Amino acid sequence: LAEAALADAAKALESLNITLADKVVSSDTAIDELEEFIQMEAASLIARRAPTASDLRRVLAVMRAAHSLERVGDYAKNVAKRTRVLPHSAPVDGHSGTVRRMSNLVTRMLDEATRALVQKDAQLAQAVRKRDLDIDQMYNTLFRSLFTYMMESPVNIGPAMHLHFIAKNIERAGDHATSIAEQ
């Protein structure tokens, strides 16, 4: 659900689809509820079974991953909320492609990180961790470009700031994919 929310938020941004953005915002409740369910089930499992060693580490890793995925849902919701404002602003040309590429990469990282956790695949997890640098570099490049764009005209400041915060939310979602991979 978190991956889908992030992907849908990016699609909504690219097409300025307010209906899709609203869907992303409303889907966050389901992600929050699943995270709460996972936390409660994990706590119950620890209390009833008293797992030790690798079993306990696995339960704790799943709890942390659930929290990271919940945060990704929050970031997707934030992207969608900012997307709803952009149709009423001056257009910011040439930046949505970079945001889309960032989002696609982060979505793939999330998929691979969760698969690595479930399959206990350390090599896949390491590959996810290495790609976090790519996301950081894309974000830094986009930030510089948006800063330049804002300096060209005061009318660009508002929409460019929204895009900056959108990109920052996607970059942070990538950090959470890396956190899952580290688990």
XYZ file of N, CA, C and O in Angstrom:
732
model
N 0.821 -1.210 0.000
C 0.000 0.000 0.000
C 0.861 1.268 0.000
O 0.521 2.248 -0.665
N 1.948 1.243 0.741
C 2.831 2.416 0.790
C 3.493 2.654 -0.565
O 3.585 3.803 -1.022
N 3.939 1.573 -1.206
C 4.532 1.714 -2.543
C 3.514 2.282 -3.519
O 3.832 3.196 -4.293
N 2.304 1.748 -3.492
C 1.253 2.213 -4.401
C 0.915 3.679 -4.130
O 0.705 4.459 -5.071
N 0.873 4.061 -2.868
C 0.567 5.449 -2.524
C 1.637 6.387 -3.065
O 1.318 7.447 -3.629
N 2.897 5.998 -2.933
C 3.979 6.838 -3.441
C 3.927 6.927 -4.962
O 4.071 8.016 -5.535
N 3.704 5.805 -5.620
C 3.606 5.798 -7.085
C 2.417 6.638 -7.550
O 2.532 7.429 -8.498
N 1.278 6.485 -6.888
C 0.092 7.269 -7.255
C 0.299 8.755 -6.991
O -0.163 9.597 -7.771
N 0.986 9.088 -5.912
C 1.259 10.497 -5.625
C 2.122 11.110 -6.726
O 1.884 12.246 -7.159
N 3.093 10.349 -7.208
C 3.949 10.844 -8.299
C 3.142 11.004 -9.587
O 3.326 11.984 -10.331
N 2.260 10.047 -9.867
C 1.400 10.156 -11.063
C 0.485 11.361 -10.951
O 0.279 12.090 -11.921
N -0.084 11.564 -9.766
C -0.967 12.713 -9.555
C -0.208 14.013 -9.773
O -0.741 14.953 -10.382
N 1.022 14.068 -9.304
C 1.841 15.266 -9.479
C 2.120 15.516 -10.957
O 1.947 16.632 -11.446
N 2.529 14.478 -11.657
C 2.911 14.662 -13.057
C 1.739 15.128 -13.913
O 1.900 15.972 -14.777
N 0.552 14.591 -13.640
C -0.623 14.956 -14.441
C -1.494 16.014 -13.756
O -2.520 16.407 -14.298
N -1.084 16.442 -12.549
C -1.866 17.364 -11.723
C -3.303 16.852 -11.573
O -4.276 17.597 -11.671
N -3.398 15.556 -11.291
C -4.678 14.868 -11.142
C -5.119 14.970 -9.675
O -4.638 14.225 -8.820
N -6.017 15.885 -9.412
C -6.468 16.140 -8.043
C -7.248 14.954 -7.487
O -7.133 14.621 -6.299
N -8.013 14.278 -8.326
C -8.777 13.109 -7.874
C -7.842 12.026 -7.369
O -8.071 11.428 -6.314
N -6.776 11.767 -8.104
C -5.795 10.760 -7.681
C -5.072 11.224 -6.412
O -4.816 10.413 -5.509
N -4.759 12.502 -6.339
C -4.115 13.036 -5.126
C -5.029 12.843 -3.915
O -4.561 12.441 -2.839
N -6.321 13.093 -4.090
C -7.270 12.883 -2.990
C -7.319 11.414 -2.574
O -7.424 11.097 -1.388
N -7.228 10.511 -3.548
C -7.234 9.074 -3.258
C -6.020 8.708 -2.404
O -6.129 7.928 -1.453
N -4.872 9.277 -2.728
C -3.652 9.011 -1.958
C -3.822 9.503 -0.521
O -3.468 8.795 0.429
N -4.360 10.697 -0.367
C -4.554 11.247 0.977
C -5.474 10.339 1.789
O -5.185 10.017 2.949
N -6.556 9.890 1.189
C -7.501 9.056 1.947
C -6.970 7.646 2.193
O -7.368 6.996 3.159
N -6.043 7.168 1.356
C -5.501 5.812 1.544
C -4.532 5.722 2.717
O -4.205 4.619 3.164
N -4.090 6.856 3.228
C -3.120 6.841 4.325
C -3.689 6.201 5.583
O -2.963 5.566 6.344
N -4.973 6.314 5.794
C -5.601 5.726 6.984
C -5.408 4.210 7.000
O -5.109 3.627 8.052
N -5.562 3.570 5.859
C -5.395 2.110 5.787
C -3.956 1.713 6.111
O -3.723 0.711 6.802
N -3.001 2.489 5.651
C -1.588 2.210 5.930
C -1.328 2.361 7.433
O -0.664 1.519 8.048
N -1.869 3.420 8.019
C -1.710 3.642 9.460
C -2.304 2.473 10.260
O -1.698 2.004 11.232
N -3.480 2.027 9.848
C -4.139 0.926 10.555
C -3.348 -0.377 10.444
O -3.259 -1.133 11.417
N -2.774 -0.633 9.269
C -1.964 -1.847 9.105
C -0.708 -1.799 9.961
O -0.308 -2.809 10.545
N -0.103 -0.624 10.043
C 1.090 -0.502 10.886
C 0.731 -0.778 12.344
O 1.441 -1.513 13.037
N -0.376 -0.245 12.795
C -0.827 -0.476 14.172
C -1.113 -1.962 14.398
O -0.740 -2.531 15.427
N -1.756 -2.603 13.430
C -2.052 -4.034 13.526
C -0.759 -4.853 13.638
O -0.648 -5.746 14.483
N 0.231 -4.521 12.802
C 1.509 -5.245 12.823
C 2.207 -5.051 14.167
O 2.739 -6.005 14.745
N 2.193 -3.831 14.675
C 2.827 -3.562 15.967
C 2.161 -4.375 17.076
O 2.843 -4.964 17.924
N 0.838 -4.420 17.065
C 0.101 -5.165 18.097
C 0.352 -6.673 17.975
O 0.566 -7.355 18.982
N 0.349 -7.181 16.766
C 0.594 -8.608 16.557
C 2.023 -8.982 16.972
O 2.240 -10.035 17.575
N 2.982 -8.124 16.648
C 4.369 -8.397 17.026
C 4.527 -8.383 18.546
O 5.195 -9.262 19.118
N 3.911 -7.413 19.188
C 3.978 -7.353 20.662
C 3.332 -8.591 21.271
O 3.863 -9.177 22.238
N 2.211 -9.009 20.719
C 1.532 -10.204 21.201
C 2.403 -11.442 21.012
O 2.511 -12.290 21.902
N 3.046 -11.540 19.860
C 3.928 -12.677 19.582
C 5.090 -12.718 20.562
O 5.431 -13.780 21.095
N 5.670 -11.557 20.847
C 6.776 -11.496 21.807
C 6.292 -11.922 23.195
O 6.966 -12.698 23.887
N 5.114 -11.461 23.583
C 4.588 -11.793 24.910
C 4.229 -13.277 25.033
O 4.486 -13.898 26.064
N 3.627 -13.829 23.990
C 3.164 -15.217 24.061
C 4.268 -16.238 23.817
O 4.302 -17.279 24.462
N 5.176 -15.941 22.902
C 6.161 -16.946 22.479
C 7.563 -16.704 23.020
O 8.401 -17.588 22.921
N 7.833 -15.502 23.476
C 9.158 -15.138 23.983
C 10.272 -15.582 23.041
O 11.165 -16.339 23.412
N 10.250 -15.082 21.789
C 11.286 -15.487 20.843
C 12.664 -15.009 21.297
O 12.788 -14.015 22.013
N 13.685 -15.740 20.904
C 15.054 -15.378 21.257
C 15.899 -15.313 19.997
O 15.511 -15.788 18.934
N 17.058 -14.706 20.151
C 18.088 -14.643 19.107
C 17.515 -14.178 17.772
O 16.911 -13.119 17.684
N 17.728 -14.982 16.723
C 17.359 -14.552 15.375
C 15.852 -14.366 15.223
O 15.407 -13.491 14.471
N 15.043 -15.148 15.930
C 13.594 -14.974 15.851
C 13.171 -13.619 16.403
O 12.331 -12.928 15.820
N 13.745 -13.229 17.520
C 13.426 -11.935 18.101
C 13.903 -10.805 17.192
O 13.176 -9.828 16.978
N 15.105 -10.943 16.644
C 15.612 -9.921 15.717
C 14.689 -9.775 14.521
O 14.432 -8.665 14.049
N 14.156 -10.876 14.026
C 13.257 -10.835 12.868
C 11.951 -10.110 13.220
O 11.469 -9.284 12.450
N 11.388 -10.416 14.376
C 10.156 -9.741 14.796
C 10.407 -8.237 14.936
O 9.604 -7.411 14.474
N 11.516 -7.873 15.542
C 11.832 -6.455 15.711
C 12.079 -5.778 14.360
O 11.679 -4.620 14.153
N 12.717 -6.490 13.440
C 12.957 -5.935 12.103
C 11.638 -5.688 11.380
O 11.464 -4.659 10.716
N 10.697 -6.605 11.533
C 9.388 -6.426 10.903
C 8.663 -5.231 11.524
O 8.024 -4.442 10.808
N 8.762 -5.076 12.825
C 8.140 -3.921 13.485
C 8.736 -2.617 12.956
O 8.000 -1.669 12.655
N 10.049 -2.578 12.829
C 10.697 -1.363 12.318
C 10.320 -1.114 10.869
O 10.095 0.034 10.458
N 10.260 -2.180 10.078
C 9.884 -2.040 8.666
C 8.455 -1.521 8.540
O 8.174 -0.657 7.692
N 7.559 -2.023 9.378
C 6.174 -1.553 9.353
C 6.120 -0.054 9.657
O 5.369 0.692 9.016
N 6.922 0.370 10.614
C 6.966 1.801 10.937
C 7.506 2.600 9.754
O 6.967 3.670 9.410
N 8.547 2.106 9.121
C 9.115 2.805 7.960
C 8.095 2.901 6.826
O 7.962 3.952 6.186
N 7.359 1.828 6.586
C 6.345 1.853 5.534
C 5.213 2.825 5.882
O 4.682 3.516 4.994
N 4.874 2.916 7.151
C 3.858 3.886 7.573
C 4.338 5.304 7.295
O 3.580 6.148 6.829
N 5.608 5.562 7.552
C 6.173 6.893 7.275
C 6.166 7.181 5.777
O 5.883 8.306 5.359
N 6.465 6.170 4.969
C 6.414 6.350 3.514
C 4.995 6.744 3.101
O 4.804 7.621 2.254
N 3.996 6.111 3.703
C 2.613 6.502 3.429
C 2.354 7.949 3.791
O 1.665 8.675 3.053
N 2.916 8.394 4.899
C 2.779 9.796 5.294
C 3.434 10.714 4.270
O 2.889 11.775 3.930
N 4.608 10.332 3.787
C 5.289 11.152 2.777
C 4.491 11.195 1.480
O 4.394 12.255 0.837
N 3.904 10.074 1.085
C 3.070 10.046 -0.123
C 1.873 10.983 0.060
O 1.501 11.730 -0.856
N 1.271 10.955 1.255
C 0.148 11.844 1.546
C 0.588 13.306 1.447
O -0.124 14.141 0.885
N 1.772 13.621 1.973
C 2.276 14.990 1.892
C 2.491 15.425 0.445
O 2.188 16.572 0.084
N 3.027 14.520 -0.380
C 3.210 14.825 -1.805
C 1.857 15.123 -2.432
O 1.695 16.101 -3.172
N 0.874 14.290 -2.144
C -0.462 14.473 -2.716
C -1.088 15.791 -2.264
O -1.720 16.496 -3.065
N -0.927 16.137 -1.000
C -1.492 17.397 -0.499
C -0.877 18.596 -1.217
O -1.580 19.549 -1.567
N 0.431 18.554 -1.424
C 1.079 19.668 -2.123
C 0.700 19.685 -3.606
O 0.622 20.750 -4.208
N 0.449 18.517 -4.164
C 0.035 18.432 -5.566
C -1.289 19.155 -5.777
O -1.496 19.790 -6.812
N -2.176 19.076 -4.792
C -3.492 19.719 -4.916
C -3.373 21.237 -5.039
O -4.270 21.882 -5.571
N -2.278 21.816 -4.583
C -2.088 23.261 -4.631
C -1.512 23.707 -5.974
O -1.794 24.811 -6.447
N -0.744 22.866 -6.612
C 0.012 23.259 -7.806
C -0.822 23.700 -9.013
O -0.383 24.595 -9.736
N -1.992 23.130 -9.275
C -2.746 23.611 -10.443
C -3.119 25.089 -10.365
O -3.390 25.719 -11.383
N -3.115 25.648 -9.167
C -3.491 27.046 -8.981
C -2.263 27.960 -8.965
O -2.386 29.145 -8.672
N -1.085 27.406 -9.289
C 0.161 28.167 -9.246
C 0.737 28.305 -10.647
O 0.292 27.655 -11.590
N 1.770 29.125 -10.733
C 2.498 29.238 -11.998
C 3.168 27.893 -12.299
O 3.655 27.225 -11.386
N 3.169 27.472 -13.559
C 3.786 26.175 -13.882
C 5.305 26.187 -13.661
O 5.957 27.198 -13.872
N 5.825 25.064 -13.219
C 7.265 24.898 -13.025
C 7.706 23.858 -14.045
O 7.604 22.655 -13.813
N 8.152 24.340 -15.179
C 8.478 23.441 -16.287
C 9.795 22.706 -16.071
O 10.734 23.236 -15.473
N 9.827 21.461 -16.548
C 11.069 20.709 -16.609
C 11.496 19.989 -15.349
O 12.557 19.377 -15.333
N 10.710 20.039 -14.292
C 11.136 19.407 -13.046
C 10.353 18.152 -12.698
O 10.805 17.341 -11.903
N 9.177 17.983 -13.288
C 8.349 16.837 -12.919
C 8.993 15.523 -13.343
O 8.801 14.502 -12.694
N 9.781 15.534 -14.424
C 10.468 14.312 -14.858
C 11.459 13.821 -13.822
O 11.541 12.614 -13.551
N 12.197 14.726 -13.213
C 13.152 14.343 -12.177
C 12.427 13.803 -10.951
O 12.834 12.787 -10.379
N 11.336 14.452 -10.578
C 10.554 13.983 -9.433
C 9.998 12.596 -9.740
O 10.014 11.704 -8.878
N 9.507 12.387 -10.961
C 8.983 11.073 -11.348
C 10.077 10.006 -11.281
O 9.859 8.916 -10.755
N 11.264 10.306 -11.795
C 12.375 9.339 -11.743
C 12.759 9.026 -10.301
O 13.011 7.865 -9.959
N 12.800 10.049 -9.466
C 13.092 9.810 -8.045
C 12.046 8.877 -7.442
O 12.385 7.916 -6.750
N 10.788 9.168 -7.705
C 9.704 8.368 -7.146
C 9.758 6.924 -7.658
O 9.581 5.984 -6.875
N 10.007 6.752 -8.946
C 10.112 5.393 -9.499
C 11.250 4.619 -8.844
O 11.094 3.440 -8.516
N 12.380 5.270 -8.652
C 13.519 4.615 -8.032
C 13.228 4.263 -6.574
O 13.528 3.152 -6.119
N 12.615 5.178 -5.853
C 12.286 4.917 -4.440
C 11.249 3.796 -4.333
O 11.379 2.918 -3.470
N 10.272 3.789 -5.211
C 9.264 2.722 -5.190
C 9.924 1.366 -5.423
O 9.613 0.381 -4.744
N 10.839 1.322 -6.371
C 11.571 0.068 -6.634
C 12.433 -0.323 -5.433
O 12.505 -1.487 -5.051
N 13.064 0.674 -4.804
C 13.863 0.401 -3.610
C 12.994 -0.185 -2.498
O 13.412 -1.129 -1.815
N 11.794 0.364 -2.310
C 10.881 -0.148 -1.283
C 10.495 -1.591 -1.561
O 10.509 -2.433 -0.657
N 10.178 -1.874 -2.813
C 9.818 -3.237 -3.194
C 10.973 -4.198 -2.910
O 10.792 -5.256 -2.307
N 12.162 -3.824 -3.333
C 13.323 -4.696 -3.155
C 13.721 -4.818 -1.682
O 14.132 -5.888 -1.240
N 13.585 -3.737 -0.930
C 13.938 -3.788 0.493
C 13.005 -4.728 1.250
O 13.463 -5.527 2.081
N 11.711 -4.656 0.960
C 10.778 -5.546 1.651
C 10.983 -6.991 1.211
O 10.909 -7.901 2.032
N 11.271 -7.193 -0.077
C 11.570 -8.559 -0.526
C 12.834 -9.085 0.134
O 12.901 -10.249 0.538
N 13.850 -8.236 0.261
C 15.099 -8.645 0.909
C 14.850 -9.042 2.358
O 15.414 -10.031 2.838
N 14.002 -8.300 3.043
C 13.680 -8.616 4.433
C 12.948 -9.956 4.528
O 13.321 -10.815 5.328
N 11.945 -10.139 3.707
C 11.151 -11.374 3.746
C 11.992 -12.584 3.346
O 11.920 -13.647 3.970
N 12.829 -12.415 2.314
C 13.612 -13.535 1.788
C 14.983 -13.676 2.448
O 15.748 -14.559 2.074
N 15.282 -12.791 3.385
C 16.595 -12.786 4.042
C 17.728 -12.714 3.021
O 18.722 -13.432 3.110
N 17.585 -11.804 2.057
C 18.523 -11.664 0.949
C 19.444 -10.465 1.201
O 19.097 -9.315 0.891
N 20.607 -10.734 1.767
C 21.540 -9.663 2.133
C 22.087 -8.934 0.904
O 22.327 -7.721 0.965
N 22.289 -9.638 -0.206
C 22.813 -8.984 -1.412
C 21.811 -7.983 -1.980
O 22.188 -6.877 -2.375
N 20.550 -8.361 -2.021
C 19.518 -7.439 -2.505
C 19.417 -6.235 -1.562
O 19.306 -5.092 -2.022
N 19.488 -6.475 -0.281
C 19.443 -5.385 0.695
C 20.613 -4.426 0.494
O 20.445 -3.202 0.539
N 21.781 -4.960 0.247
C 22.957 -4.113 0.025
C 22.801 -3.281 -1.246
O 23.186 -2.110 -1.274
N 22.222 -3.867 -2.279
C 21.996 -3.125 -3.523
C 21.044 -1.950 -3.290
O 21.239 -0.860 -3.840
N 20.026 -2.162 -2.463
C 19.090 -1.081 -2.126
C 19.833 0.028 -1.396
O 19.670 1.213 -1.713
N 20.638 -0.338 -0.444
C 21.371 0.667 0.341
C 22.275 1.516 -0.545
O 22.379 2.735 -0.341
N 22.891 0.906 -1.538
C 23.790 1.656 -2.426
C 23.034 2.671 -3.281
O 23.565 3.721 -3.618
N 21.791 2.360 -3.639
C 21.016 3.268 -4.490
C 20.522 4.507 -3.742
O 20.089 5.469 -4.373
N 20.584 4.499 -2.427
C 20.170 5.681 -1.681
C 21.017 6.891 -2.060
O 20.509 8.013 -2.113
N 22.277 6.674 -2.372
C 23.151 7.772 -2.808
C 22.628 8.396 -4.095
O 22.667 9.618 -4.271
N 22.108 7.575 -5.012
C 21.545 8.097 -6.265
C 20.367 9.028 -5.977
O 20.241 10.092 -6.592
N 19.510 8.618 -5.050
C 18.359 9.449 -4.686
C 18.836 10.770 -4.088
O 18.328 11.844 -4.436
N 19.813 10.700 -3.207
C 20.339 11.919 -2.587
C 20.921 12.862 -3.642
O 20.699 14.079 -3.581
N 21.633 12.317 -4.603
C 22.218 13.149 -5.656
C 21.136 13.767 -6.540
O 21.225 14.937 -6.927
N 20.113 12.993 -6.868
C 19.005 13.528 -7.665
C 18.315 14.664 -6.909
O 17.987 15.704 -7.501
N 18.097 14.463 -5.620
C 17.458 15.500 -4.810
C 18.304 16.767 -4.790
O 17.791 17.877 -4.982
N 19.603 16.635 -4.560
C 20.486 17.806 -4.502
C 20.508 18.561 -5.827
O 20.484 19.792 -5.849
N 20.532 17.829 -6.937
C 20.513 18.463 -8.256
C 19.196 19.206 -8.472
O 19.182 20.345 -8.954
N 18.099 18.565 -8.111
C 16.792 19.196 -8.268
C 16.687 20.438 -7.383
O 16.172 21.472 -7.815
N 17.195 20.347 -6.157
C 17.155 21.502 -5.254
C 17.881 22.693 -5.873
O 17.372 23.813 -5.878
N 19.070 22.457 -6.425
C 19.829 23.551 -7.039
C 19.069 24.161 -8.221
O 19.032 25.374 -8.406
N 18.464 23.288 -9.014
C 17.699 23.753 -10.171
C 16.489 24.579 -9.732
O 16.204 25.632 -10.306
N 15.778 24.106 -8.722
C 14.621 24.846 -8.234
C 15.026 26.174 -7.602
O 14.328 27.178 -7.756
N 16.162 26.188 -6.923
C 16.652 27.431 -6.323
C 16.927 28.467 -7.415
O 16.543 29.633 -7.304
N 17.568 28.031 -8.483
C 17.836 28.927 -9.608
C 16.527 29.426 -10.211
O 16.386 30.613 -10.536
N 15.582 28.534 -10.365
C 14.277 28.874 -10.918
C 13.574 29.919 -10.049
O 12.958 30.856 -10.563
N 13.683 29.790 -8.730
C 13.063 30.749 -7.822
C 13.708 32.121 -7.941
O 13.036 33.148 -7.795
N 14.999 32.155 -8.211
C 15.710 33.428 -8.302
C 15.353 34.183 -9.579
O 15.529 35.394 -9.643
N 14.818 33.467 -10.576
C 14.461 34.118 -11.837
C 13.274 35.060 -11.689
O 13.203 36.073 -12.371
N 12.319 34.690 -10.816
C 11.133 35.520 -10.660
C 10.432 35.179 -9.346
O 10.301 33.999 -9.009
N 9.952 36.191 -8.644
C 9.235 35.929 -7.394
C 7.991 35.050 -7.584
O 7.599 34.330 -6.675
N 7.361 35.086 -8.753
C 6.173 34.284 -9.000
C 6.493 32.782 -8.983
O 5.616 31.950 -8.747
N 7.753 32.442 -9.177
C 8.176 31.034 -9.193
C 8.404 30.460 -7.798
O 8.495 29.248 -7.641
N 8.514 31.310 -6.803
C 8.919 30.856 -5.470
C 7.921 29.860 -4.875
O 8.311 28.787 -4.416
N 6.657 30.186 -4.871
C 5.649 29.310 -4.266
C 5.614 27.919 -4.881
O 5.807 26.915 -4.174
N 5.389 27.825 -6.196
C 5.336 26.484 -6.786
C 6.664 25.733 -6.693
O 6.675 24.512 -6.491
N 7.764 26.444 -6.811
C 9.066 25.775 -6.703
C 9.295 25.249 -5.292
O 9.875 24.168 -5.110
N 8.840 25.980 -4.289
C 8.967 25.490 -2.911
C 8.119 24.238 -2.701
O 8.554 23.298 -2.028
N 6.924 24.218 -3.285
C 6.100 23.008 -3.186
C 6.829 21.819 -3.812
O 6.875 20.733 -3.226
N 7.414 22.033 -4.989
C 8.159 20.941 -5.634
C 9.367 20.535 -4.807
O 9.704 19.348 -4.730
N 10.016 21.494 -4.180
C 11.157 21.165 -3.326
C 10.721 20.260 -2.174
O 11.356 19.242 -1.886
N 9.625 20.618 -1.510
C 9.161 19.796 -0.387
C 8.649 18.432 -0.860
O 8.790 17.437 -0.150
N 8.079 18.384 -2.051
C 7.676 17.100 -2.630
C 8.898 16.223 -2.818
O 8.916 15.049 -2.433
N 9.941 16.793 -3.431
C 11.174 16.032 -3.655
C 11.798 15.599 -2.329
O 12.316 14.476 -2.212
N 11.749 16.450 -1.318
C 12.302 16.101 -0.006
C 11.531 14.934 0.608
O 12.137 14.028 1.209
N 10.211 14.925 0.452
C 9.421 13.803 0.960
C 9.790 12.505 0.247
O 9.881 11.453 0.888
N 10.007 12.570 -1.036
C 10.394 11.369 -1.785
C 11.786 10.915 -1.355
O 12.037 9.717 -1.177
N 12.691 11.862 -1.166
C 14.046 11.517 -0.698
C 13.979 10.839 0.672
O 14.669 9.859 0.925
N 13.127 11.332 1.549
C 12.984 10.726 2.873
C 12.369 9.337 2.787
O 12.717 8.447 3.567
N 11.456 9.130 1.843
C 10.898 7.790 1.625
C 12.023 6.842 1.210
O 12.061 5.680 1.641
N 12.966 7.344 0.419
C 14.136 6.539 0.046
C 14.980 6.187 1.254
O 15.513 5.075 1.353
N 15.092 7.113 2.196
C 15.813 6.820 3.440
C 15.143 5.680 4.207
O 15.817 4.845 4.807
N 13.824 5.640 4.172
C 13.100 4.575 4.869
C 13.262 3.243 4.136
O 13.335 2.184 4.794
N 13.340 3.257 2.818
C 13.636 2.030 2.080
C 15.011 1.516 2.480
O 15.210 0.303 2.691
N 15.957 2.430 2.628
C 17.299 2.055 3.072
C 17.259 1.490 4.477
O 17.946 0.495 4.782
N 16.463 2.069 5.340
C 16.325 1.561 6.709
C 15.775 0.133 6.723
O 16.261 -0.710 7.476
N 14.789 -0.127 5.877
C 14.253 -1.493 5.775
C 15.349 -2.440 5.296
O 15.514 -3.542 5.834
N 16.120 -2.024 4.314
C 17.221 -2.849 3.802
C 18.248 -3.107 4.900
O 18.805 -4.212 5.000
N 18.512 -2.117 5.719
C 19.460 -2.311 6.818
C 18.940 -3.322 7.835
O 19.716 -4.035 8.446
N 17.637 -3.378 8.021
C 17.073 -4.380 8.922
C 17.338 -5.772 8.412
O 17.596 -6.700 9.147
